[in-house]
mmCIF file of C-alpha atoms in Angstrom:
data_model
loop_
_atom_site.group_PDB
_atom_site.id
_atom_site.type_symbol
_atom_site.label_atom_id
_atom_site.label_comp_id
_atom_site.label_asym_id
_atom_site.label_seq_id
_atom_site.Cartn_x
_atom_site.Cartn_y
_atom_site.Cartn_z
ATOM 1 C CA UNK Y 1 -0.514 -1.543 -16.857
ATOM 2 C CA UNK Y 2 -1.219 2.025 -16.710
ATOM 3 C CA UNK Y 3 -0.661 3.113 -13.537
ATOM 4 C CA UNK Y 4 1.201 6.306 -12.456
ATOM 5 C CA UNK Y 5 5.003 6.633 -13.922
ATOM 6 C CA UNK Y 6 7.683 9.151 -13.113
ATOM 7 C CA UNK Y 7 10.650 9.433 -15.036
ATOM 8 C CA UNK Y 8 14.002 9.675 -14.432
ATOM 9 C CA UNK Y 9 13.951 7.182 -11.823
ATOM 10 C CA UNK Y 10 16.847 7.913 -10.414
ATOM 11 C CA UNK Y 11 18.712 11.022 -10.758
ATOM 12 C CA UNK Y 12 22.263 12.222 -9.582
ATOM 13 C CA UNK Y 13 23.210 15.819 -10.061
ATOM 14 C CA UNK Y 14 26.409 18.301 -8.724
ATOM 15 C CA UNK Y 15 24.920 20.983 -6.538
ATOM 16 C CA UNK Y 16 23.828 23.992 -8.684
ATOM 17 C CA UNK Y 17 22.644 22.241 -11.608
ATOM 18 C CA UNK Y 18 18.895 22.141 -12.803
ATOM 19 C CA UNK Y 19 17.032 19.060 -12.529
ATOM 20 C CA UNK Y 20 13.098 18.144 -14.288
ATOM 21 C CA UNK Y 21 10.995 14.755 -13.257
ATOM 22 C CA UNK Y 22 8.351 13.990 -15.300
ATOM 23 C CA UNK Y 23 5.147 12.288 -14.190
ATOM 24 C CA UNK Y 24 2.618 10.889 -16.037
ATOM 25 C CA UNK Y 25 -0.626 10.122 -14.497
ATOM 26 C CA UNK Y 26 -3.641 7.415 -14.651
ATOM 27 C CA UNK Y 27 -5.672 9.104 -18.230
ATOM 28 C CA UNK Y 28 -8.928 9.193 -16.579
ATOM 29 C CA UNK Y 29 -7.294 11.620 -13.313
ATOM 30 C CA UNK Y 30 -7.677 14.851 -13.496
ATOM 31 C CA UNK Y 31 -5.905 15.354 -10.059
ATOM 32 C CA UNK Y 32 -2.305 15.205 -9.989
ATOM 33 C CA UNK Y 33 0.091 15.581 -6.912
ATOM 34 C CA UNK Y 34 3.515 16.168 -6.182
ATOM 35 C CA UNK Y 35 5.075 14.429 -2.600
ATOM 36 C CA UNK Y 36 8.595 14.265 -1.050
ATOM 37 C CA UNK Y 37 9.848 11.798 0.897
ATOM 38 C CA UNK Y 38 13.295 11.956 2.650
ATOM 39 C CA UNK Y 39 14.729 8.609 4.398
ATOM 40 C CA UNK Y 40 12.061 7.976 7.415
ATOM 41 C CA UNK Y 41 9.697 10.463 6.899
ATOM 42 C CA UNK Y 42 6.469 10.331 5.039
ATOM 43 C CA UNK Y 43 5.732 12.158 2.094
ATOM 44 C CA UNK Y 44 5.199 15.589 1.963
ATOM 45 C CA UNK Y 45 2.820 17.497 0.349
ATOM 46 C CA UNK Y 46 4.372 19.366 -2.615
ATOM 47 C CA UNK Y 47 1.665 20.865 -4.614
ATOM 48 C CA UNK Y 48 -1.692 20.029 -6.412
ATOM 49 C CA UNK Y 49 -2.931 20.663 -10.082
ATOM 50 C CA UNK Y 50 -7.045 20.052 -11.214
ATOM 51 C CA UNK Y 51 -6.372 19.921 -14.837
ATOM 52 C CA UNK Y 52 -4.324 22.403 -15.282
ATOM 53 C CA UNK Y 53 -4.587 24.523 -13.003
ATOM 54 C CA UNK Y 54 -2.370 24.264 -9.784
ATOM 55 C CA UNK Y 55 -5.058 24.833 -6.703
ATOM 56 C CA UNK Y 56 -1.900 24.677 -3.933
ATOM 57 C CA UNK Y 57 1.460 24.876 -3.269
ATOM 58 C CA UNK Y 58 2.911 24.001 0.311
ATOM 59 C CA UNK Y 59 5.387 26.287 2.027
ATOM 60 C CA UNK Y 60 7.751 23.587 1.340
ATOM 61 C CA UNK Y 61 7.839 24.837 -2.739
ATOM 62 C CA UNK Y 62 10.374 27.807 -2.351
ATOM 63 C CA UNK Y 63 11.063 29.505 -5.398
ATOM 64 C CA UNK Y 64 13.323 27.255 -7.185
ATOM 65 C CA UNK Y 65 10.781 24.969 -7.038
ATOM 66 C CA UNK Y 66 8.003 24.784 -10.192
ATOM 67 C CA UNK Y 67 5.939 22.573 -11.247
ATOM 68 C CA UNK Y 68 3.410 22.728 -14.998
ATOM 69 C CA UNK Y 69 0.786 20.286 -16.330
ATOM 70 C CA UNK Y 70 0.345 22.608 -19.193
ATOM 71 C CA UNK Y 71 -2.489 20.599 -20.863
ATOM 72 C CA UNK Y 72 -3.696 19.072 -18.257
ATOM 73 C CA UNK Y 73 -2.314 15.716 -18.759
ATOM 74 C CA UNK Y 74 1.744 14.910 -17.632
ATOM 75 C CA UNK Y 75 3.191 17.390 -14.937
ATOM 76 C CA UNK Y 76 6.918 18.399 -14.822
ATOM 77 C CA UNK Y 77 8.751 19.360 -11.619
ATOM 78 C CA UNK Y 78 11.437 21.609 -12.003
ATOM 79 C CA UNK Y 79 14.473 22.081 -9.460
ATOM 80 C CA UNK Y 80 16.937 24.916 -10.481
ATOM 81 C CA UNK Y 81 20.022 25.842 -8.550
ATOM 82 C CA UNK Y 82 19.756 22.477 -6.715
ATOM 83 C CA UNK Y 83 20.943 22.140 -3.169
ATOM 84 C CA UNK Y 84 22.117 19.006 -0.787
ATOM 85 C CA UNK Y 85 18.949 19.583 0.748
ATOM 86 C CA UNK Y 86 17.076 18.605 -2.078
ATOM 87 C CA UNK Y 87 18.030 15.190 -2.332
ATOM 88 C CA UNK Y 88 15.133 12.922 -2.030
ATOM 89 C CA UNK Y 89 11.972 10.643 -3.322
ATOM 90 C CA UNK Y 90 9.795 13.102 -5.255
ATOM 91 C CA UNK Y 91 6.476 11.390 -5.887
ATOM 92 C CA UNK Y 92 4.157 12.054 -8.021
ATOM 93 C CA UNK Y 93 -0.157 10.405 -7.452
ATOM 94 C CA UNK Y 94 -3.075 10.946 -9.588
ATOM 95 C CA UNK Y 95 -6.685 10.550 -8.652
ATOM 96 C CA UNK Y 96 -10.249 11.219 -9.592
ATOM 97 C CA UNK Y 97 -11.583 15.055 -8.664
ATOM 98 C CA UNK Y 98 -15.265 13.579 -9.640
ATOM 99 C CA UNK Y 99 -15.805 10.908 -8.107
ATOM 100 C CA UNK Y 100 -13.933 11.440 -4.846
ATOM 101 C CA UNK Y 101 -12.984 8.356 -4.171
ATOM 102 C CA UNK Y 102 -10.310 10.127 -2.013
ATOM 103 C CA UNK Y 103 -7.405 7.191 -3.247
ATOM 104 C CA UNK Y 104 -4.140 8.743 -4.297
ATOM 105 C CA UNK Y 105 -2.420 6.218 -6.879
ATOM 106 C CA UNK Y 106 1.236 6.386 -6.459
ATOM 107 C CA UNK Y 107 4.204 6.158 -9.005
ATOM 108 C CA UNK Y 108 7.458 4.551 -7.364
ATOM 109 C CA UNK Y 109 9.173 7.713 -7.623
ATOM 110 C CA UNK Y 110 11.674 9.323 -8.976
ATOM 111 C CA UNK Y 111 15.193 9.651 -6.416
ATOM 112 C CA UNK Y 112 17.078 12.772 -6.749
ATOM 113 C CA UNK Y 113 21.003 12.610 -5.064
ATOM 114 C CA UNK Y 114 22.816 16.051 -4.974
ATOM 115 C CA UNK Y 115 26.372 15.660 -4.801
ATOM 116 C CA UNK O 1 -3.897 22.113 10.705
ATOM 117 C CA UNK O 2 -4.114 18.130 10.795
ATOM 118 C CA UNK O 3 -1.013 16.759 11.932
ATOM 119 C CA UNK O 4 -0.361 12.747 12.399
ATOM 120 C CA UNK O 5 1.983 10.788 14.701
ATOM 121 C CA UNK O 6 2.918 7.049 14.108
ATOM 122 C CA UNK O 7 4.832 6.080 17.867
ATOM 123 C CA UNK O 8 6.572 3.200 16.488
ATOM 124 C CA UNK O 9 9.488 3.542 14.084
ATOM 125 C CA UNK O 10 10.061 -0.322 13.519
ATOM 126 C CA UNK O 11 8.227 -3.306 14.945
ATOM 127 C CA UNK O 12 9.160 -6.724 14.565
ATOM 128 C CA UNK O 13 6.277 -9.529 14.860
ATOM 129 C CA UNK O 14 7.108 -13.373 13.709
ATOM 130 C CA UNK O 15 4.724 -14.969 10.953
ATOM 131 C CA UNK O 16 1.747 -15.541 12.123
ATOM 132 C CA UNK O 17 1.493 -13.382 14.702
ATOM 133 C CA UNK O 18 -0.856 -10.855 14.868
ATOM 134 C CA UNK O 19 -0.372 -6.653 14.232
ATOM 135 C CA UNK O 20 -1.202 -3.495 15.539
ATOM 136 C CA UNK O 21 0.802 -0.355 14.089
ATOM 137 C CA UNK O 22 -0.999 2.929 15.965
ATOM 138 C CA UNK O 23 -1.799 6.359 14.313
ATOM 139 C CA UNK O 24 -2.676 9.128 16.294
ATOM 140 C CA UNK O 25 -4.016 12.595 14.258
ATOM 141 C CA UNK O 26 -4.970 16.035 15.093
ATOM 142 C CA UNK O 27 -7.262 17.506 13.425
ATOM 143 C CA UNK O 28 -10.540 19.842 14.795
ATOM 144 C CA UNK O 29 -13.144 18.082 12.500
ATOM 145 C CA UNK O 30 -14.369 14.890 11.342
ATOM 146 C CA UNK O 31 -11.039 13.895 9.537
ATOM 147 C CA UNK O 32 -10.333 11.774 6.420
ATOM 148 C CA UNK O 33 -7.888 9.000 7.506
ATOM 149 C CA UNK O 34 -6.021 6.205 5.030
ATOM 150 C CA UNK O 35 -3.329 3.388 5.615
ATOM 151 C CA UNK O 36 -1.314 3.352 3.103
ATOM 152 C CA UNK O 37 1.868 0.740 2.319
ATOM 153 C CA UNK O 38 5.035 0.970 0.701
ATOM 154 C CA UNK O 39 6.926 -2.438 -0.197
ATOM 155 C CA UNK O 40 10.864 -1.867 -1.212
ATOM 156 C CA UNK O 41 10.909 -0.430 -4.811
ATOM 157 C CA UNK O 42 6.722 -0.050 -5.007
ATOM 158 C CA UNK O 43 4.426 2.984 -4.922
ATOM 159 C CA UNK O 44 2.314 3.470 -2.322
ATOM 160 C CA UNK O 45 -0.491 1.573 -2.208
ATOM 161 C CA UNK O 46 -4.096 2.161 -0.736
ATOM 162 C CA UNK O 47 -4.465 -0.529 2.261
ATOM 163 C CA UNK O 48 -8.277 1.486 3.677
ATOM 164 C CA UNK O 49 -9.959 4.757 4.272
ATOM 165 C CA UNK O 50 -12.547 6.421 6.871
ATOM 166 C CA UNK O 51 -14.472 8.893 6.005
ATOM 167 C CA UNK O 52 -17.594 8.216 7.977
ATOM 168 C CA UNK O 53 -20.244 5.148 9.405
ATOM 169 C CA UNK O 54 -18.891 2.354 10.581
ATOM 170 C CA UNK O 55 -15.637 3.230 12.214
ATOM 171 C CA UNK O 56 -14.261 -0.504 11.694
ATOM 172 C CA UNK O 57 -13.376 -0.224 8.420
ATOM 173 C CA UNK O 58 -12.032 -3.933 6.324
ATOM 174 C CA UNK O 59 -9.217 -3.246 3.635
ATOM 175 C CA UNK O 60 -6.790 -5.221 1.596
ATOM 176 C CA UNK O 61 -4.680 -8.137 2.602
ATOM 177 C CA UNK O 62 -6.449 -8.730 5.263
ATOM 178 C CA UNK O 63 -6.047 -5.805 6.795
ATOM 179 C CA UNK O 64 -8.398 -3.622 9.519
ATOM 180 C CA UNK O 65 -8.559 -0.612 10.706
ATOM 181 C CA UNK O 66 -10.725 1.288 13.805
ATOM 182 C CA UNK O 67 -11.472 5.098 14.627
ATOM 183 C CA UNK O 68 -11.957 5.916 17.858
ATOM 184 C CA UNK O 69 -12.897 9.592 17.749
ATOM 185 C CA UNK O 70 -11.993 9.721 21.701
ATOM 186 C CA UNK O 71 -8.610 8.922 21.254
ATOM 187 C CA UNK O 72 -7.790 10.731 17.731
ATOM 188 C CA UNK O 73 -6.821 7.118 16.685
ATOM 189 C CA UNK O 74 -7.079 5.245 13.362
ATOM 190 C CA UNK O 75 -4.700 1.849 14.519
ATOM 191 C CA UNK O 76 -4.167 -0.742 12.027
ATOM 192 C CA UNK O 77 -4.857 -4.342 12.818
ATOM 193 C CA UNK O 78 -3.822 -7.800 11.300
ATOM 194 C CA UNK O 79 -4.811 -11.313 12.783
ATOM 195 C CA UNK O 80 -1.782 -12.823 11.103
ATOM 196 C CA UNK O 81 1.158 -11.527 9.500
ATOM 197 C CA UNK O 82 2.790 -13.136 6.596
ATOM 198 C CA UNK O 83 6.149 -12.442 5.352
ATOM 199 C CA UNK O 84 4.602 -10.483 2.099
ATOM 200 C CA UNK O 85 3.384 -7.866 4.764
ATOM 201 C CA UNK O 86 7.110 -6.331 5.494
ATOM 202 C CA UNK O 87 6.804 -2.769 4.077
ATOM 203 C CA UNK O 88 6.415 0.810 5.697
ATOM 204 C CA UNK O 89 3.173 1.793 6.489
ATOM 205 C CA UNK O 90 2.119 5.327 6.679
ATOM 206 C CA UNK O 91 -1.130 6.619 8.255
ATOM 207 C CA UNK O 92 -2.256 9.662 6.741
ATOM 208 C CA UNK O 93 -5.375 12.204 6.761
ATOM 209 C CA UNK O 94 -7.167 14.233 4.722
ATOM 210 C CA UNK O 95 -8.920 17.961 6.221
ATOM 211 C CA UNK O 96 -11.014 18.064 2.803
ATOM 212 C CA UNK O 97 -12.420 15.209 1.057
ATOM 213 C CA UNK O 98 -9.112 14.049 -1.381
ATOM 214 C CA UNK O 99 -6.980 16.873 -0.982
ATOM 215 C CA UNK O 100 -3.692 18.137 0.992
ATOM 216 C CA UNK O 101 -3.027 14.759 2.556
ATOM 217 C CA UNK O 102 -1.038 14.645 5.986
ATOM 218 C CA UNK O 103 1.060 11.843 6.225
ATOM 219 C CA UNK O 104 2.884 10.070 9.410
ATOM 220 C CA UNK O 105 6.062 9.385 9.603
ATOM 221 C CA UNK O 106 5.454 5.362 8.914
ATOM 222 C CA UNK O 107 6.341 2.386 10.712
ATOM 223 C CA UNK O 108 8.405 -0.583 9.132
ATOM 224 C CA UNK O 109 7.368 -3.690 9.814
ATOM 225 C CA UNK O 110 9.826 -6.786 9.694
ATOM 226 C CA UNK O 111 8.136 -10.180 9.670
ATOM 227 C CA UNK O 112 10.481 -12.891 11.479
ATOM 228 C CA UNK O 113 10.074 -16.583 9.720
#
């Protein structure tokens, strides 16, 4: 199978301390998004990268928030100075740019628990 | 900016019954609108998607979905729900073709045997 995968899975942390997911996407997407998802809420749009080159970032990405796909392939998402807030699903979807088929294809996420 | 509502938090139907979960957006043009699923432990999944013609538009599982422009809906429909279908549906839309999706706030859905 080589669907979308995000690794760590799950992550625990102390408040304070620097955290990096890693997704990998489907090899034929160039597209590759970043959602968060708290308990009963939908995913929320992160940020966006064509290649490599990251076309948005939501309000929602303060500054210890940042997020690479230097080569266009994998992403990272980096949390620094992590908060309580923080803690939640990040997930990570890949799709085509060309053709727009306009399906995301989810990974199952990667948890993040701030103590 | 598109915005979407999902009115119920949790509905319980019995196997076999049919389903309606209902999705209300806002958004000032022609929108972009997708069901998607999430079973316990999965990635979402793709159920359908809008983006113009026919606005009853046949999925996966079994699943249907209608825009009605006049109401800013996009409601989800089953004839008959089997116990695979418990999972949290989320409605979401798109402004541009693929990108920046909005999604609701989901429903669960618990299937009684």
């Amino acid at each position: 199978d080589t669907g979308v995968s995000q690794d760590p899975r799950h992550k625990i942390t102390k408040r304070g301390q620097n955290v990096t997911f890693r997704c990998d996407p489907i090899s034929e997407h160039n597209r590759l998004y970043w959602y968060r998802q708290t308990l009963g809420q939908g995913p929320e749009f992160l940020t966006y990268f064509q290649n490599e080159a990251q076309l948005e970032k939501s309000r929602l990405l303060s500054d210890r928030f940042s997020a690479e796909r230097p080569k266009g392939s994998f992403s990272t998402l980096e949390i620094q100075r992590t908060e309580q807030g923080d803690s939640a699903m990040y997930l990570c979807a890949s799709s085509f740019a060309t053709p727009n088929t306009g399906e995301l294809f989810f990974g199952e996420g990667s948890r993040l628990t701030v103590l | 900016a598109q915005s979407v509502t999902q009115p119920d938090i949790h509905i319980t139907v019995s196997e076999g019954a049919s389903l309606e979960l209902r999705c209300n957006y806002s958004y000032g043009a022609t929108p972009y609108l997708f069901w998607y699923v999430q079973s316990p432990g999965q990635g979402l999944q793709l159920l359908l998607k809008y983006f113009s013609g026919d606005t009853l538009v046949q999925g996966i599982k079994g699943f249907e979905a209608e825009f009605k422009r006049s109401q800013s809906s996009f409601n989800l429909r089953k004839p008959s729900v089997h116990w695979s279908d418990a999972a949290e549906y989320f409605c979401a839309v798109a402004a541009n073709y693929g990108q920046n999706f909005v999604f609701g706030p989901g429903t669960r859905l618990s299937v009684l045997p």
